[in-house]
Coordinates of C-alpha atoms in Angstrom, one line a residue:
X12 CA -53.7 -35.3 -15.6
X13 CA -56.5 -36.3 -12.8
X14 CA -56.9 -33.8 -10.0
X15 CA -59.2 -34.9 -7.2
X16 CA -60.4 -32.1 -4.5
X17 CA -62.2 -32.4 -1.3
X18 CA -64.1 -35.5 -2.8
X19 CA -67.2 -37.1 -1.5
X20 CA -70.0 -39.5 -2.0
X21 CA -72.8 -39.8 0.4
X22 CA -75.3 -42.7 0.6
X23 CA -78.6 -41.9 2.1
X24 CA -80.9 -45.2 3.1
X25 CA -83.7 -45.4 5.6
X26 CA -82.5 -41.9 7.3
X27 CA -78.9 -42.4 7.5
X28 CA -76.0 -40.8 5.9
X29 CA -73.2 -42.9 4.7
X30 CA -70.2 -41.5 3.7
X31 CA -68.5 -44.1 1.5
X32 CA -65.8 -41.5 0.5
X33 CA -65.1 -38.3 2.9
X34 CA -63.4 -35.8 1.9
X35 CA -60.3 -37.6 -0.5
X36 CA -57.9 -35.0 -2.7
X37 CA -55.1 -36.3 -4.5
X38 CA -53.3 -35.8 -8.1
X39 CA -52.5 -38.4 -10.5
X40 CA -49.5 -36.8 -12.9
X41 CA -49.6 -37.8 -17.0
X42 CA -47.7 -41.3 -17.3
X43 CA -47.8 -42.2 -14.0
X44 CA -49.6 -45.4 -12.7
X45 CA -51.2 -44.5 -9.0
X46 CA -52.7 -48.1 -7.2
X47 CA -55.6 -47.5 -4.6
X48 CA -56.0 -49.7 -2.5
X49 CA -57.3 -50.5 1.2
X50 CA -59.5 -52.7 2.9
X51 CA -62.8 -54.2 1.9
X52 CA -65.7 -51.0 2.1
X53 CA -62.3 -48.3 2.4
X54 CA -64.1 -46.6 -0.6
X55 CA -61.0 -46.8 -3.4
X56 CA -63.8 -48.5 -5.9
X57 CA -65.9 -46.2 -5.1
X58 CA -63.2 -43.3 -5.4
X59 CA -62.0 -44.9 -8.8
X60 CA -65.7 -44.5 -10.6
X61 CA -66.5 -41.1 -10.1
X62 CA -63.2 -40.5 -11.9
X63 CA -65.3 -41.6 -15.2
X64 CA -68.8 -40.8 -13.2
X65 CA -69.8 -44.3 -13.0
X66 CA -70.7 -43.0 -9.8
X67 CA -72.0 -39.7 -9.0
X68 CA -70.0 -36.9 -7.3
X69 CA -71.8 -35.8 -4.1
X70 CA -69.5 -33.0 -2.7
X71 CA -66.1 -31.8 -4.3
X72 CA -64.4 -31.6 -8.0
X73 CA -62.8 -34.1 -10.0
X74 CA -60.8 -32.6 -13.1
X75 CA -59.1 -34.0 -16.2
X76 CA -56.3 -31.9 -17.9
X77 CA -58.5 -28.5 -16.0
X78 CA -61.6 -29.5 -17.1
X79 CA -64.7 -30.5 -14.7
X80 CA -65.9 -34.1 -15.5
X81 CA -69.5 -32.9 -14.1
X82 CA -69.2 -30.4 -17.3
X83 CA -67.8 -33.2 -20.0
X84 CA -70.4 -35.4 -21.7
X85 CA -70.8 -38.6 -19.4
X86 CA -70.9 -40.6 -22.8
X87 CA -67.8 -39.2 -24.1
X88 CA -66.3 -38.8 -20.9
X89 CA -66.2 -42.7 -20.8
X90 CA -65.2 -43.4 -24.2
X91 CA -61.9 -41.3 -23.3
X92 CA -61.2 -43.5 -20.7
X93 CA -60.1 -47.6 -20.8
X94 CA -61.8 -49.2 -18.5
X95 CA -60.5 -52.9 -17.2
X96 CA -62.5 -54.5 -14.9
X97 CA -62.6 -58.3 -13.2
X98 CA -62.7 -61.0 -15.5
X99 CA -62.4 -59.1 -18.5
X100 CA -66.3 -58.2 -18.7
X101 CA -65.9 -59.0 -22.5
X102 CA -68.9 -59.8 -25.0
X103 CA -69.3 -63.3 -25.3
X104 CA -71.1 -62.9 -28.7
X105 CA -68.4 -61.0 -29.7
X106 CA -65.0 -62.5 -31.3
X107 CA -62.0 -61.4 -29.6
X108 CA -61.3 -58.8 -32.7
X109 CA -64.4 -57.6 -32.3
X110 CA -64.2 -57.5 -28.5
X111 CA -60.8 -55.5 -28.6
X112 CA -62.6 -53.1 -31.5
X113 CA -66.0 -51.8 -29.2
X114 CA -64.8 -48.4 -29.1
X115 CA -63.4 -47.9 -31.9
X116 CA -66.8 -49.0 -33.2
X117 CA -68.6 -46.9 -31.4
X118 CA -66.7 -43.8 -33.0
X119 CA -67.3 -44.8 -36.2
X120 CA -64.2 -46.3 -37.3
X121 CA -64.4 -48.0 -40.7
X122 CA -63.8 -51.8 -40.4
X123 CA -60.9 -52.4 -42.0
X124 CA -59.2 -49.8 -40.0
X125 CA -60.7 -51.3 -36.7
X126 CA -59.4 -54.8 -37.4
X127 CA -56.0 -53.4 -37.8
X128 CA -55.7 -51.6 -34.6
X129 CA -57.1 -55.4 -32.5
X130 CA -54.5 -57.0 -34.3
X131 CA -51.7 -54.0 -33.4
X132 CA -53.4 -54.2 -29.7
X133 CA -53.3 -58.4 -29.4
X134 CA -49.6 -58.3 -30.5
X135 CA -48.5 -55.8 -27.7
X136 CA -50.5 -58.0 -25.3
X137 CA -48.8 -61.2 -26.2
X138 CA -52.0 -62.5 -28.1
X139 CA -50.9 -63.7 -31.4
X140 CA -53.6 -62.7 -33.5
X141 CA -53.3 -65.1 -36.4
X142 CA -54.8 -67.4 -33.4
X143 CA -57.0 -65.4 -31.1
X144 CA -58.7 -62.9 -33.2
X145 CA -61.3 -64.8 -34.6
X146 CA -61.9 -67.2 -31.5
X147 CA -64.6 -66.0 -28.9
X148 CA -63.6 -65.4 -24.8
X149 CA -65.0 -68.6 -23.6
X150 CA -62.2 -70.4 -25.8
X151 CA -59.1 -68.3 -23.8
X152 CA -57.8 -68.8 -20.6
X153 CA -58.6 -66.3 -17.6
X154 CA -55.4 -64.6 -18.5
X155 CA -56.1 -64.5 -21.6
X156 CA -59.3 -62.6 -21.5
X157 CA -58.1 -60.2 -19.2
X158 CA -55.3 -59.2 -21.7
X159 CA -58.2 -59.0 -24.2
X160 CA -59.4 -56.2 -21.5
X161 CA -56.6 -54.7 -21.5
X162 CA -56.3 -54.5 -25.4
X163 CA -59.9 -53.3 -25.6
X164 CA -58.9 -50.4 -22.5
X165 CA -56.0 -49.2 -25.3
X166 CA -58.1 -49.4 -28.7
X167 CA -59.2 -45.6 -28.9
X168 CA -55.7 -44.5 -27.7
X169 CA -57.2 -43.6 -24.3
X170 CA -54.5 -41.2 -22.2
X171 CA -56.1 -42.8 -19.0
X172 CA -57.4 -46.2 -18.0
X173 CA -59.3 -47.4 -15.2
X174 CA -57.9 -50.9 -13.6
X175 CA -60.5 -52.0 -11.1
X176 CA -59.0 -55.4 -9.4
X177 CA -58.1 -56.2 -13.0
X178 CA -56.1 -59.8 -12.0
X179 CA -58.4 -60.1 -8.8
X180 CA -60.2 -63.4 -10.6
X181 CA -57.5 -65.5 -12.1
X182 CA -55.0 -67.8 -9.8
X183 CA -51.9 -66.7 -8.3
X184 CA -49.2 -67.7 -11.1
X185 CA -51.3 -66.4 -13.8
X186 CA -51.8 -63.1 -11.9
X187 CA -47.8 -62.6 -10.8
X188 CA -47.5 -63.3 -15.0
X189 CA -49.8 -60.4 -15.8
X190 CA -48.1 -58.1 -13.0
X191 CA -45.0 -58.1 -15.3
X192 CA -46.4 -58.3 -18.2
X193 CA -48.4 -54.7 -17.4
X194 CA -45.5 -53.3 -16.2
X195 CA -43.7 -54.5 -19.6
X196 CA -47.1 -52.7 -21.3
X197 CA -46.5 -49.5 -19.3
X198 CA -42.9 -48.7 -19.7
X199 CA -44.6 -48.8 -23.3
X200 CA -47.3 -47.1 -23.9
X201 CA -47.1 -44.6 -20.6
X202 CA -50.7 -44.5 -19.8
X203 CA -52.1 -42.6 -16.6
X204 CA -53.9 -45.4 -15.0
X205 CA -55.6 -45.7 -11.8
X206 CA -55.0 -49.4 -10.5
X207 CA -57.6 -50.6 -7.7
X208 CA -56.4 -53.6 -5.7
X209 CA -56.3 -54.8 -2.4
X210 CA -53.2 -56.7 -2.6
X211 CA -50.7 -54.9 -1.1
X212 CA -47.2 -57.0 -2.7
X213 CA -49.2 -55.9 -6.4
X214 CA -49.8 -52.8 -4.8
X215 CA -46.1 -51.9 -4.7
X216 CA -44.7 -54.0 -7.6
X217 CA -46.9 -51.7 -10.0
X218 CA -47.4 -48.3 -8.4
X219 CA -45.5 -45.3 -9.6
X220 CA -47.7 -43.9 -6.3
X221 CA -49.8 -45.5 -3.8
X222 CA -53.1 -44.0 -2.2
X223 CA -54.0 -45.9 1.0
X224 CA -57.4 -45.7 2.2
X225 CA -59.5 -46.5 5.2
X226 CA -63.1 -45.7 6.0
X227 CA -63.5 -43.6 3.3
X228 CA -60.4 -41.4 3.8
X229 CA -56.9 -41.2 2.9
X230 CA -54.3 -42.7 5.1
X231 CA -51.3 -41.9 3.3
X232 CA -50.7 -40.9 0.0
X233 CA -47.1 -41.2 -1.4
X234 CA -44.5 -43.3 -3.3
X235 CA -44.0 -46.5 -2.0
X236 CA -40.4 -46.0 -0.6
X237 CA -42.5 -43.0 1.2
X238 CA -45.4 -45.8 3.1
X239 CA -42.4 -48.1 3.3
X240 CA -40.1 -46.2 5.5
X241 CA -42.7 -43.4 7.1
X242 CA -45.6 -44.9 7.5
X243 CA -48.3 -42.2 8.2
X244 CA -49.9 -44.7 10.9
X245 CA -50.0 -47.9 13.2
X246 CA -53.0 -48.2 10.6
X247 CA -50.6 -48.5 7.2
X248 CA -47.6 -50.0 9.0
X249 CA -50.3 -52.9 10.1
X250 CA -51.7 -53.1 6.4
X251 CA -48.7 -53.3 4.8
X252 CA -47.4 -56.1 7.2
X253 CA -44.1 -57.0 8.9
X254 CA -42.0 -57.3 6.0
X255 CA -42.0 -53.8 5.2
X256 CA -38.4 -53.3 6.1
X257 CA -37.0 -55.7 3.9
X258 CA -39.3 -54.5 0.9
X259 CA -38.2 -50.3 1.7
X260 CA -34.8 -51.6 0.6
X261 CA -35.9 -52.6 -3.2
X262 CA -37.9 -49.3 -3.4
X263 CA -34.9 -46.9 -2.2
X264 CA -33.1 -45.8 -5.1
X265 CA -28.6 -45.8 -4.0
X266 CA -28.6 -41.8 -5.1
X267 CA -31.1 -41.1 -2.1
X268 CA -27.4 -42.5 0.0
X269 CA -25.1 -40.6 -2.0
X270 CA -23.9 -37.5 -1.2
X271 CA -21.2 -35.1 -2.4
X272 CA -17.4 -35.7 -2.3
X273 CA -14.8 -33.0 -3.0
X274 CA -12.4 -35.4 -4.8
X275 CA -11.8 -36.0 -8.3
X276 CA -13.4 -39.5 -9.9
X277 CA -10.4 -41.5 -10.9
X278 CA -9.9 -43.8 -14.0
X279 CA -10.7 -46.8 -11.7
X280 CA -14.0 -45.6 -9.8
X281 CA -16.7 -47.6 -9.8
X282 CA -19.3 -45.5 -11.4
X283 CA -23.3 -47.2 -11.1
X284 CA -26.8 -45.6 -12.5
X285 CA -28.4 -43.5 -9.1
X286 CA -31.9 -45.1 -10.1
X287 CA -30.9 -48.5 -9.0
X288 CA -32.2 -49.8 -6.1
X289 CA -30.5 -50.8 -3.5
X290 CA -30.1 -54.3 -3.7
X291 CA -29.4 -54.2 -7.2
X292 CA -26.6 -52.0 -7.0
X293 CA -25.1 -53.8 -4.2
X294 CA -24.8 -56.7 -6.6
X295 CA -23.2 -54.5 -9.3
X296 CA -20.8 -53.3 -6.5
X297 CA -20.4 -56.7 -5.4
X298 CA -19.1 -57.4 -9.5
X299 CA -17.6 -54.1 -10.5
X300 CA -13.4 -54.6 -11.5
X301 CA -11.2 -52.5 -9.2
X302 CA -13.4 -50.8 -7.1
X303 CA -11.1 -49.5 -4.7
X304 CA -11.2 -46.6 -2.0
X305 CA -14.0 -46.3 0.4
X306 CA -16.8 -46.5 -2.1
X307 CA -18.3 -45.7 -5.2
X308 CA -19.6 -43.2 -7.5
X309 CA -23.3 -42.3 -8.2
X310 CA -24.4 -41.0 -11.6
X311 CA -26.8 -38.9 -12.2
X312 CA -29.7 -39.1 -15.5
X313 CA -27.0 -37.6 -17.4
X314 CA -24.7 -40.9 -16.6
X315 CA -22.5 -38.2 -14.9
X316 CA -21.0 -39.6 -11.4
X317 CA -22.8 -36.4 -9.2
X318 CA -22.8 -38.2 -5.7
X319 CA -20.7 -40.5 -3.5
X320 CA -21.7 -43.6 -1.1
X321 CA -19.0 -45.3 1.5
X322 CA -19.1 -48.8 1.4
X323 CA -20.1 -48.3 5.4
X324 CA -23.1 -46.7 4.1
X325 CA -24.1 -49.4 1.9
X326 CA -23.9 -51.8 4.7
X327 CA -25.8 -50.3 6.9
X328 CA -28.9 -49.5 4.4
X329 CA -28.6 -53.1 3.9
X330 CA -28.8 -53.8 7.6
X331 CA -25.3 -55.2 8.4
X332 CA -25.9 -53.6 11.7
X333 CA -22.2 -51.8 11.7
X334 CA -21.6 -48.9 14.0
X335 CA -18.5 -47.3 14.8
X336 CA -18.4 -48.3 17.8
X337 CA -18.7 -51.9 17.8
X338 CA -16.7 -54.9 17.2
X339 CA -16.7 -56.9 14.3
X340 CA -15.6 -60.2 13.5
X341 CA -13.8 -60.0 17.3
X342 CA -11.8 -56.4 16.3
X343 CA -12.1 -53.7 17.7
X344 CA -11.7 -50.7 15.7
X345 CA -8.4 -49.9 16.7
X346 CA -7.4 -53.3 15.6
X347 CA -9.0 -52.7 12.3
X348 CA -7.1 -49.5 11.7
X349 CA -4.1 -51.8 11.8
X350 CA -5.4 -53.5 8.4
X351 CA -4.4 -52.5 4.9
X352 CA -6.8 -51.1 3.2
X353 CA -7.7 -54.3 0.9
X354 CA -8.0 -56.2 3.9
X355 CA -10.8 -53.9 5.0
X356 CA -12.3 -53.6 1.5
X357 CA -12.5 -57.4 1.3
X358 CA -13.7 -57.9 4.6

């Protein structure tokens, strides 16, 4: 859907050359929601606003579905893209309606039609319209108005939307609210949106894919299970903080353990979906009926059990430290061989 190659911008003040963005190329693929984020002056604000040419393109090509945005009307370049940005930015002589309806105005919808598409929008942003639609922003909340934003980003139907620091503003229970709530919106409408944030836990609660930047350049560019367990740097393992072990665990899907097993699945195999994460198909393990032998059964889209984990392989993802050659619970493995099978299961 977005295609950037070899991108630039250059500042030039009193004789020097500033290069705010140097040299960034990545893709963003339709549906998918890819965060940017970095440090204060890394560029990814910068990066996200040439995408709609809010900010000129000094060296490089940006494309949309093939097409050049230096060839595409600036004007209707823009009003093909939602744009969210801090606070809202909504009209405060406008009512919320009205707010939601700007680009739709603009286009030359007739009114009737405009006020039924803000009262669609409102409903899928949890705004009851019967109560907001008339009222104007200074009479909502802060989360309020941003999800008046977020209406007004949707009201032409935009395939891509622009999210720059979007929940920076409002305090931290409203903003873990609207973190869920947009990823409620998402699995919805399946928007391409570029996200700009600098919070890293948002960062990899919402991203499909993450861009990391520093200085102006790419640091890693990936899916988060991807910066989570091979960090590019001592630059991204920094940014993204000591925890980073304990969060690779809920963004590694079981079918990257499985693997194949020659033997037949029987009637009483424990059978879980492959796009689970880890922890959450230890507790369905942990809850399944009759899940004997040495493990469990990993389906594929198709709900077809494809791969195969060992219960020891679980464990150790998880990081219950067991090795083959240790002791545990004071037994040694010879000891343990002695045990029936249950006995070991339970264990």
């Amino acid at each position: 859907m977005i295609t950037l190659e070899h991108v630039s911008k250059i500042f030039r003040s009193g004789g020097q050359t500033i290069r705010a963005v140097d040299d960034v190329s990545f893709e963003v693929a339709e549906g998918e929601l890819c965060v940017l984020i970095g440090p204060s002056g890394s560029g990814k604000t910068t990066t996200m606003r040439m995408i709609n040419r809010l900010e000129s393109i000094s060296e490089g090509t940006i494309t949309i579905n093939g097409r050049n945005v230096v060839d595409m009307n600036e004007v209707e370049l823009r009003r093909s893209i939602g744009y969210v940005i801090q606070q809202g930015g909504l009209f405060p002589h406008f009512t919320v309606a009205d707010n939601v309806a700007v680009v739709p105005r603009l286009l030359g919808w007739p009114k009737k039609k405009r006020r039924q598409r803000a009262e669609e929008l409102l409903e899928l942003v949890g705004l009851d319209p019967a109560l907001h639609a008339d009222r104007y922003p200074k009479q909502l909340s802060g989360g309020q108005q941003q999800r008046v934003g977020v209406a007004r980003a949707l009201a032409a139907d935009a395939p891509i939307i622009l999210m720059d620091e979007p929940f920076g503003a409002v305090d931290p229970i409203t903003r873990k609210q609207l973190q869920r709530w947009l990823r409620q919106i998402q699995a919805d409408v399946q928007k391409t949106i570029v996200f700009v944030t600098h919070d890293i836990n948002e960062a990899f609660l919402l991203g499909d894919r993450i861009v990391l930047m520093n200085d102006g350049a790419i640091e890693q560019n990936g899916e988060p299970a991807e910066l989570l367990r091979e960090p590019a740097s001592d630059f991204v393992r920094e940014f993204i903080g000591d925890e980073f072990a304990l969060q690779a665990l809920e963004h590694t899907r079981i079918s990257e353990l499985a693997k194949p097993k020659r033997a037949a699945v029987t009637d009483d195999a424990v059978v879980i979906p492959g796009t689970l994460t880890i922890p959450e198909a230890s507790v369905e393990v942990a809850h399944a009926d009759g899940a004997g032998g040495e493990g469990f059964w990993v389906a594929n889209e198709a709900g077809e059990p494809e791969g195969y984990v060992t219960y020891h392989d679980l464990a150790a993802a998880l990081g219950e430290g067991i090795v083959s050659d240790s002791s545990v619970n004071g037994q040694t493995d010879a000891e343990r061989k002695e045990e029936p099978d249950d006995a070991v299961h339970h264990r």
